[in-house]
PDB file of C-alpha atoms in Angstrom:
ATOM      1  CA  UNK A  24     178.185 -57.971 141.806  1.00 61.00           C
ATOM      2  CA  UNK A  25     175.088 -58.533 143.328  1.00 76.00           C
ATOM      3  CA  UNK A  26     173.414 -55.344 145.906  1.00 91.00           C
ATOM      4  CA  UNK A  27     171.822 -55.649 148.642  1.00 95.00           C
ATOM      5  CA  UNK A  28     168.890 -57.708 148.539  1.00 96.00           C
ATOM      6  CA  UNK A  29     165.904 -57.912 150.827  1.00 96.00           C
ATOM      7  CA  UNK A  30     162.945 -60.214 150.533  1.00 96.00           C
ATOM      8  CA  UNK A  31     160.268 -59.851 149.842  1.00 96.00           C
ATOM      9  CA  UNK A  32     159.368 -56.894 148.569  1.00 95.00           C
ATOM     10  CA  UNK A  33     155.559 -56.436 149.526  1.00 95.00           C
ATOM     11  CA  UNK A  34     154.092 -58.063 152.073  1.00 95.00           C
ATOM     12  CA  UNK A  35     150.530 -57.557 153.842  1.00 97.00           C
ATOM     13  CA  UNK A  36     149.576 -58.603 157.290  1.00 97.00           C
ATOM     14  CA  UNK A  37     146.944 -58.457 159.927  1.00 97.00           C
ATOM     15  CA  UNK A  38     147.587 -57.226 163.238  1.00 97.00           C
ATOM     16  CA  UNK A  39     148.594 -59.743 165.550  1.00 97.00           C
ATOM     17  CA  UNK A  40     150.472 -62.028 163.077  1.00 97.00           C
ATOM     18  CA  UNK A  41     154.744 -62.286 162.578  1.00 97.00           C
ATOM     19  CA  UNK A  42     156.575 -61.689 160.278  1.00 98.00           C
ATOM     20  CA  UNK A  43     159.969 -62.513 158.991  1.00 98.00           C
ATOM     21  CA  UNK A  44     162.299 -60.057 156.469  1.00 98.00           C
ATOM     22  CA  UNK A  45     165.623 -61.347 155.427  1.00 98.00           C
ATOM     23  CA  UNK A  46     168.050 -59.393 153.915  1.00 98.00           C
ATOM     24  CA  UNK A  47     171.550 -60.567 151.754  1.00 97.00           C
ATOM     25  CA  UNK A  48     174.260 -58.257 151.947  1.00 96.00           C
ATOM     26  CA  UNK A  49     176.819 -57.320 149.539  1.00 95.00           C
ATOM     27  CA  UNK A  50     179.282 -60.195 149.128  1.00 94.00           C
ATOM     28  CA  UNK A  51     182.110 -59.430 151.657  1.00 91.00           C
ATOM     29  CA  UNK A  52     180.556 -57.415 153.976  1.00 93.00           C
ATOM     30  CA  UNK A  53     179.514 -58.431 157.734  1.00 93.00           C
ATOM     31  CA  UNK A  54     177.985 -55.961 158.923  1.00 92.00           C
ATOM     32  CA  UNK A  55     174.115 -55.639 158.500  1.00 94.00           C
ATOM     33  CA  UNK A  56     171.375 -52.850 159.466  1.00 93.00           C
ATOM     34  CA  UNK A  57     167.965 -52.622 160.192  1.00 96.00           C
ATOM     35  CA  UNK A  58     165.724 -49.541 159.710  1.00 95.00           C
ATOM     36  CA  UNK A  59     162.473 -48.330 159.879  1.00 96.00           C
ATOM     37  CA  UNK A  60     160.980 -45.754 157.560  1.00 94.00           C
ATOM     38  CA  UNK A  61     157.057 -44.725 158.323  1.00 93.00           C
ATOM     39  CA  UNK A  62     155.684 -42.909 155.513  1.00 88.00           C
ATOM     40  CA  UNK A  63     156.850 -39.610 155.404  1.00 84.00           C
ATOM     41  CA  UNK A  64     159.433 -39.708 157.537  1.00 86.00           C
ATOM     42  CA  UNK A  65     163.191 -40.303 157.714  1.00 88.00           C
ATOM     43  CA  UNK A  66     163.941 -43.613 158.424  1.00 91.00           C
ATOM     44  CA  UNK A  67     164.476 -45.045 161.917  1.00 92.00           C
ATOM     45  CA  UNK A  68     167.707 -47.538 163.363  1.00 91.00           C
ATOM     46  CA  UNK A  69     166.532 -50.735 164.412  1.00 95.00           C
ATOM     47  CA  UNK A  70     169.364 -53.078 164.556  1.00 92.00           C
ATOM     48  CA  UNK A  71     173.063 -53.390 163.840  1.00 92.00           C
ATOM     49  CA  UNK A  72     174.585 -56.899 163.363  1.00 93.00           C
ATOM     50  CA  UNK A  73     177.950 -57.462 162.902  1.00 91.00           C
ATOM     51  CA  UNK A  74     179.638 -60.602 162.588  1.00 91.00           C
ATOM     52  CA  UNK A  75     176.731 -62.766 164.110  1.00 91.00           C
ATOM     53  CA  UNK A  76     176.776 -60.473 167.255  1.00 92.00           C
ATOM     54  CA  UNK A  77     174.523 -57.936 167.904  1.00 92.00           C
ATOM     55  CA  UNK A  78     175.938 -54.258 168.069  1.00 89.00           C
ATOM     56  CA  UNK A  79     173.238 -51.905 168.389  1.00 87.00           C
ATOM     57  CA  UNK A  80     169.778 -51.530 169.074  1.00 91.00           C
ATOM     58  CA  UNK A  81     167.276 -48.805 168.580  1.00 90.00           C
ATOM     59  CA  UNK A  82     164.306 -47.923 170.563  1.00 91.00           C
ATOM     60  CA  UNK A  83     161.985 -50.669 169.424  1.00 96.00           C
ATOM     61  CA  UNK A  84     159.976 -52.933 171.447  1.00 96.00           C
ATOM     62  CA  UNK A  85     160.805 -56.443 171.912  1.00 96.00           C
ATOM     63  CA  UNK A  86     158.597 -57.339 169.896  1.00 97.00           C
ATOM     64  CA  UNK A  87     161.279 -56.819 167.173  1.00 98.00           C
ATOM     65  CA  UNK A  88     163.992 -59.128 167.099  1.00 97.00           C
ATOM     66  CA  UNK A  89     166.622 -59.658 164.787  1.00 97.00           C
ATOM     67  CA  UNK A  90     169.427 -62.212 164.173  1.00 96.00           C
ATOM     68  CA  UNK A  91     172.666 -62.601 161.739  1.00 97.00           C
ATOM     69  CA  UNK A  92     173.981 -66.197 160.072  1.00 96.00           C
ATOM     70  CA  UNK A  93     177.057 -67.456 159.323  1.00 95.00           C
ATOM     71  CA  UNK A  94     177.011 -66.178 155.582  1.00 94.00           C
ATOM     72  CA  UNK A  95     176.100 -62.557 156.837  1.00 96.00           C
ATOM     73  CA  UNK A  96     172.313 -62.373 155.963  1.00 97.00           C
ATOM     74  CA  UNK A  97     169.979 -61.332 158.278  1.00 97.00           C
ATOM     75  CA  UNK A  98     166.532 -62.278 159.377  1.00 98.00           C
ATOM     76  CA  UNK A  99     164.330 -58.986 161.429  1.00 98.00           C
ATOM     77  CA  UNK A 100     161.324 -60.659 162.893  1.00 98.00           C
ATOM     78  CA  UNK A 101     158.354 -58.442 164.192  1.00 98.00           C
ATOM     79  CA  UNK A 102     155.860 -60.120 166.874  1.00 97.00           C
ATOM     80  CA  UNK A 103     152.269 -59.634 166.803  1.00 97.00           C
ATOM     81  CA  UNK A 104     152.403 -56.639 164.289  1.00 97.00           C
ATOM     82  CA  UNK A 105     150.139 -53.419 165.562  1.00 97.00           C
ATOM     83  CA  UNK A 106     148.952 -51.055 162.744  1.00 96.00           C
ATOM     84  CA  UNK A 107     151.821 -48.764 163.560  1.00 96.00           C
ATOM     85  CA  UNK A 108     154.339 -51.632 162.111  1.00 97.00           C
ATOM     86  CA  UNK A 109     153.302 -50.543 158.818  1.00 97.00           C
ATOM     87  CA  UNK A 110     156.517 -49.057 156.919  1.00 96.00           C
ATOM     88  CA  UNK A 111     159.212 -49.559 154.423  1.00 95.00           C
ATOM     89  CA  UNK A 112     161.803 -51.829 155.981  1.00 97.00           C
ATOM     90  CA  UNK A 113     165.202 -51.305 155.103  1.00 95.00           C
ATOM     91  CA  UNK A 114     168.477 -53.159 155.504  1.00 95.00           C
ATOM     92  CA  UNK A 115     171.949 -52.136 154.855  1.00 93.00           C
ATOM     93  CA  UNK A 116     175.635 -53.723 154.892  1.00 93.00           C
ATOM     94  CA  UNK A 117     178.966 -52.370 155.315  1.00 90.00           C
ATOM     95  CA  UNK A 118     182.429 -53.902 155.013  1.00 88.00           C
ATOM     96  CA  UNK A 119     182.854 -53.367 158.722  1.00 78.00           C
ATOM     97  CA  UNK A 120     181.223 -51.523 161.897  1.00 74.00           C
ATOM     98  CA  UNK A 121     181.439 -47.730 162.443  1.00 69.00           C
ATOM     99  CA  UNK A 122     179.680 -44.591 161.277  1.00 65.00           C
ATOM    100  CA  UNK A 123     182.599 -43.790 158.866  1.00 70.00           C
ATOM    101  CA  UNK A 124     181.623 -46.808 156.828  1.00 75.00           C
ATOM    102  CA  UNK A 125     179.764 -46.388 153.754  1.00 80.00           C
ATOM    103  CA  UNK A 126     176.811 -47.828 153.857  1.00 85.00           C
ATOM    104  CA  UNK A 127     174.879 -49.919 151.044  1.00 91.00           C
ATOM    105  CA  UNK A 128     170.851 -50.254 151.572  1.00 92.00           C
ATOM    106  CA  UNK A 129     168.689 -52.495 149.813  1.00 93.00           C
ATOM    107  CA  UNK A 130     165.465 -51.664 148.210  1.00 92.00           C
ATOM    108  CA  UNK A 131     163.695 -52.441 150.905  1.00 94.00           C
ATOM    109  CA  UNK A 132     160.569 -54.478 152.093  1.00 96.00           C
ATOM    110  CA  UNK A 133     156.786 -52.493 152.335  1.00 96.00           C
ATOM    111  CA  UNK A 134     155.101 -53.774 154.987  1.00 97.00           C
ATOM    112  CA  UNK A 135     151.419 -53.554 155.403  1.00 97.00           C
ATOM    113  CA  UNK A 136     149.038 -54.277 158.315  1.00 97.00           C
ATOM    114  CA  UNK A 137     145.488 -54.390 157.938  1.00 93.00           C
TER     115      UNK A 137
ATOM    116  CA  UNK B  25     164.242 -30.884 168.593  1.00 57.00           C
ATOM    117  CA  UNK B  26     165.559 -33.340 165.986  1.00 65.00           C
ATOM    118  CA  UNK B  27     169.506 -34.534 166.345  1.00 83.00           C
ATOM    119  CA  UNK B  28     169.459 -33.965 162.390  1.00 89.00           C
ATOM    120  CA  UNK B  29     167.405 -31.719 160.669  1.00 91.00           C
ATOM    121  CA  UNK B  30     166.988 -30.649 157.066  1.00 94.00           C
ATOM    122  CA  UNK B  31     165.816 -27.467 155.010  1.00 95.00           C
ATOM    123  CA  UNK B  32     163.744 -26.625 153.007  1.00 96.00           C
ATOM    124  CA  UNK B  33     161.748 -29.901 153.639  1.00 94.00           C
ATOM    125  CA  UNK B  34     159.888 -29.483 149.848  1.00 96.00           C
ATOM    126  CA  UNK B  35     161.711 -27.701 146.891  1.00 97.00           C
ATOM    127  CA  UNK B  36     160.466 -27.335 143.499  1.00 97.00           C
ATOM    128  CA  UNK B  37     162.976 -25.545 141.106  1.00 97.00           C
ATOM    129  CA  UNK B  38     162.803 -25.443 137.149  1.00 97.00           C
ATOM    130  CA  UNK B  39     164.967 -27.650 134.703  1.00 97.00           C
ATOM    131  CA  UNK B  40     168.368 -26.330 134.972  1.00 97.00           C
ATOM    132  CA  UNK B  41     168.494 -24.561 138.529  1.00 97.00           C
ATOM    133  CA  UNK B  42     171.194 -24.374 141.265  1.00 98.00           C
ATOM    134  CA  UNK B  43     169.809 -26.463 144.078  1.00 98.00           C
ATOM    135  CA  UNK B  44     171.076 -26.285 148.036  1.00 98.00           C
ATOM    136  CA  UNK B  45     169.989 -28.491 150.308  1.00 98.00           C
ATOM    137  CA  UNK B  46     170.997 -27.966 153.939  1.00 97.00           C
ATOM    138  CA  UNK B  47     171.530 -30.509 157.054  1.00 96.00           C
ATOM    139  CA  UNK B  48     172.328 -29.196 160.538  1.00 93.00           C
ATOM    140  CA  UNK B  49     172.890 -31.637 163.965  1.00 89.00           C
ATOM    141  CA  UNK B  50     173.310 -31.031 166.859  1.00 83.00           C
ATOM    142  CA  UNK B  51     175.400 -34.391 168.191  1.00 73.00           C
ATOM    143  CA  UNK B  52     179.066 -35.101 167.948  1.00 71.00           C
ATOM    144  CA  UNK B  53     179.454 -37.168 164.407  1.00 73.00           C
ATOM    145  CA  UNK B  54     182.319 -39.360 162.804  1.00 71.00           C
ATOM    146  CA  UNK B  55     181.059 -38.498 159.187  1.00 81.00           C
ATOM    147  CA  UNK B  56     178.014 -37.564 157.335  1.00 89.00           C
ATOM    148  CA  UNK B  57     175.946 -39.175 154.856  1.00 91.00           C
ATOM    149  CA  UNK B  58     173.802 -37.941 151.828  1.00 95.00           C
ATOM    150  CA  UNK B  59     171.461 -40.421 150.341  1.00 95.00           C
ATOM    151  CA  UNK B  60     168.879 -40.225 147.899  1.00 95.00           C
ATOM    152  CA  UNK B  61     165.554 -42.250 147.884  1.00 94.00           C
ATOM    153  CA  UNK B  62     163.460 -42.621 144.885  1.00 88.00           C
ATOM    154  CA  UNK B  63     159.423 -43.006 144.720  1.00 82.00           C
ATOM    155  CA  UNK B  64     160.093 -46.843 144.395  1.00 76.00           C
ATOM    156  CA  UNK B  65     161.573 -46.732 148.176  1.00 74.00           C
ATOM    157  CA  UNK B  66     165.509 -47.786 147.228  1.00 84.00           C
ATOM    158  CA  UNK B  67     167.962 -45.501 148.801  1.00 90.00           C
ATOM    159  CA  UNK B  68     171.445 -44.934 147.388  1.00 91.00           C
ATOM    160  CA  UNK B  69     174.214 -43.193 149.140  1.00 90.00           C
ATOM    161  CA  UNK B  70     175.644 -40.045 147.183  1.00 94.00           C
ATOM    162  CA  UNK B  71     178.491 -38.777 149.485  1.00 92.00           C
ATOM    163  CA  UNK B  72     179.984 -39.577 153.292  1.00 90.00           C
ATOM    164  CA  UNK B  73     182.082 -36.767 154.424  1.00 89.00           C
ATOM    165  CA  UNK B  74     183.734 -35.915 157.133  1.00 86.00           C
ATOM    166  CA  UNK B  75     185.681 -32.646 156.499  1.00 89.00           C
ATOM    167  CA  UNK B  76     185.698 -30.171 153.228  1.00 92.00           C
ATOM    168  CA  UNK B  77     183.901 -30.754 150.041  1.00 95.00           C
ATOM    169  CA  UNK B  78     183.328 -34.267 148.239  1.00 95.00           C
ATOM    170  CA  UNK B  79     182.236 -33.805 144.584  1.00 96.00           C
ATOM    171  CA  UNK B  80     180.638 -36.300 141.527  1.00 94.00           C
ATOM    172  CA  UNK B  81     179.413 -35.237 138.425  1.00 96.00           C
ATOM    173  CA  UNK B  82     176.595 -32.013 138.621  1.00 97.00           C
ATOM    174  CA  UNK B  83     176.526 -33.018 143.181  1.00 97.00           C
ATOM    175  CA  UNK B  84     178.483 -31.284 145.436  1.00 98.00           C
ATOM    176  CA  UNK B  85     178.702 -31.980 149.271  1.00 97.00           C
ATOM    177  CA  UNK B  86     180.158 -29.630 151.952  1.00 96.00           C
ATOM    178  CA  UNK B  87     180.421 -30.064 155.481  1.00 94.00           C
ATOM    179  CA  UNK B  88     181.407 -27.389 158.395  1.00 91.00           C
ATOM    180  CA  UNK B  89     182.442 -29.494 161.619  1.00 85.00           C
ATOM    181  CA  UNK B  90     182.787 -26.433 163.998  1.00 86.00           C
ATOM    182  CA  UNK B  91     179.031 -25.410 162.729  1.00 89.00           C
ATOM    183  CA  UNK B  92     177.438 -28.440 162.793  1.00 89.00           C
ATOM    184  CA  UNK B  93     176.182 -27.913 159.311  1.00 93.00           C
ATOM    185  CA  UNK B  94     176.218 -29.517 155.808  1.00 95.00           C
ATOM    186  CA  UNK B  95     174.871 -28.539 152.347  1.00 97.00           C
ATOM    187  CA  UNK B  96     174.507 -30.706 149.337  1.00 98.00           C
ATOM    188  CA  UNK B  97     174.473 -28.692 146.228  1.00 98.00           C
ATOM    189  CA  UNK B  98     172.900 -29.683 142.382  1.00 98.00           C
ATOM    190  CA  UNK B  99     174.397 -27.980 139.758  1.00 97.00           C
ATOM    191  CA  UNK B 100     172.045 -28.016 136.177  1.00 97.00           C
ATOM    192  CA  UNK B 101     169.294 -29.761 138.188  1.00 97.00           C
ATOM    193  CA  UNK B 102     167.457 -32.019 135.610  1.00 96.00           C
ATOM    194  CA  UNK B 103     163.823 -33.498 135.913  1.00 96.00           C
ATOM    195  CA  UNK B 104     165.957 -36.908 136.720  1.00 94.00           C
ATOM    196  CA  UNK B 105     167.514 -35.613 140.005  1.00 96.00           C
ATOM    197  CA  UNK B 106     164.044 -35.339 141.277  1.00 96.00           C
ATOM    198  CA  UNK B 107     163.846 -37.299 144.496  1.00 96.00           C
ATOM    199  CA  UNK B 108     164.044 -37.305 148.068  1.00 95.00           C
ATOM    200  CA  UNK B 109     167.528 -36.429 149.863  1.00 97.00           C
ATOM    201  CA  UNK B 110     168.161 -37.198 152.904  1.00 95.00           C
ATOM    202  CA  UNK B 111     171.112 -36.508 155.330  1.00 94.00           C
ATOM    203  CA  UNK B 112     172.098 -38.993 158.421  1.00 91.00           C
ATOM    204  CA  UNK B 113     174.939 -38.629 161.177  1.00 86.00           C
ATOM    205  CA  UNK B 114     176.057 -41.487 163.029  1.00 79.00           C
ATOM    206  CA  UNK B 115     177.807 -41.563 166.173  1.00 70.00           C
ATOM    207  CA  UNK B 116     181.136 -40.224 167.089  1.00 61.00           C
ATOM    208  CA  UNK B 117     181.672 -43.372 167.871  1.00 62.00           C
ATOM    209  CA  UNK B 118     180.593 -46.934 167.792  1.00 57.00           C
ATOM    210  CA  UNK B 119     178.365 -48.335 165.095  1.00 57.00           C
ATOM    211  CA  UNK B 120     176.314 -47.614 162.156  1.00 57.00           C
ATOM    212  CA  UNK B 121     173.389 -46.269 164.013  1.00 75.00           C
ATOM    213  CA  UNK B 122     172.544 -43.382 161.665  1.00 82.00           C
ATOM    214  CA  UNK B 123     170.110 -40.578 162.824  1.00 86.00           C
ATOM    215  CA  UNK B 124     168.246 -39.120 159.839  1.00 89.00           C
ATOM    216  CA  UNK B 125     166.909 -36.025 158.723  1.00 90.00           C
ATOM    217  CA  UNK B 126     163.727 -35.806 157.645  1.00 88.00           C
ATOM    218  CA  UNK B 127     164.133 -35.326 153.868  1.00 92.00           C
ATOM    219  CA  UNK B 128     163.677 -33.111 151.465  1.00 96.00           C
ATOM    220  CA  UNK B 129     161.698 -33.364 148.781  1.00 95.00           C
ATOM    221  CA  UNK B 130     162.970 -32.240 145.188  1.00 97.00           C
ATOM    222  CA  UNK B 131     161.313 -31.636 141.889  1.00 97.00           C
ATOM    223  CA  UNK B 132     162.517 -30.432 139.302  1.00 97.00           C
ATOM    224  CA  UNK B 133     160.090 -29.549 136.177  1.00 97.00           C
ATOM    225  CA  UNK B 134     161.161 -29.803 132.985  1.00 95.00           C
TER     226      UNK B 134
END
């Protein structure tokens, strides 16, 4: 069975553009999250969506926005990106919500702002 | 002062060493994770625990609830195990929202 995947895997920007990250999760699960990870650094909760609802949200401006579809992917969309957007962007699923879930992460999307 | 924090935050050990890794917090959790992230970025989960010892292959993963304090272990390290692992609480209760460590940093030379 398929992993987690999250698309695409590069991606380079200039500040004050969008941009859009989608993740697939694991085939049965409904439960997707969103991290940040700045270089060198542990990485940093986002979002949590769980069955098309959101369920948590981390202390990120609005300028990042996130939403879940019917088949359990995700979309994370970031609003005119700022140098400080640049990171590895992570996504992760579980079966259901709660911290005692194991959680599955993707490999992740590298973000780069110029 | 970080919710989770991890020590040492580099460690470089020959081929074949006993490796502990340590992970304190200070917040209430419902279970602790170990993960380990590779130079390409991908992170894997190794262990959630939320009481006693968990162990696969050469890992081993304790966790003390009244202490607040976890330790993954490596037995035979190998040049392969090299990597970064991280620990990350989440919540007592609620959802997914896990607060990492830092990292640390481990290479093992052959």
């Amino acid at each position: 069975d398929a992993g987690v995947t999250q698309s695409p895997t590069h991606l380079i920007k200039t500040r004050g553009q969008h941009v859009t990250l989608r993740c697939s999760p694991i085939s049965g699960h409904k439960s997707v999250s969103w991290y940040q990870q700045v270089l060198g650094q542990g990485p940093q909760f986002i979002f949590q969506y769980y069955e098309k609802e959101e369920r948590g949200r981390g202390n990120f401006p609005d300028r990042f926005s996130a939403r879940q579809f019917p088949n359990y992917s995700s979309e994370l969309n970031v609003n005119a990106l700022l140098l400080g957007d640049s990171a590895l962007y992570l996504c992760a699923s579980s079966l259901a919500t709660g911290g005692w879930q194991p959680q599955h992460f993707g490999d992740g999307t590298r973000l780069s702002i110029l | 002062k970080n919710e989770v924090e991890q020590s040492p935050q580099n460690l470089t050990a020959q081929e074949g060493e006993f490796i502990t890794i340590n992970c304190s917090y200070s917040v209430g959790i419902s279970a602790l994770h170990w993960l380990q992230q590779h130079p390409g970025g991908g992170i894997v989960s190794l262990f959630m625990l939320s009481s006693g010892k968990k162990k696969h292959g050469r890992l081993i993963a304790t966790i003390n609830i009244q202490e607040k304090h976890s330790s993954l272990h490596i037995t035979a390290s190998h040049p392969r195990d090299s990597a970064v692992y991280i620990c990350a609480a989440p919540p007592l209760k609620g959802n997914e929202k896990l607060t990492f460590g830092t990292g640390t940093r481990l290479t093992i030379i052959p």
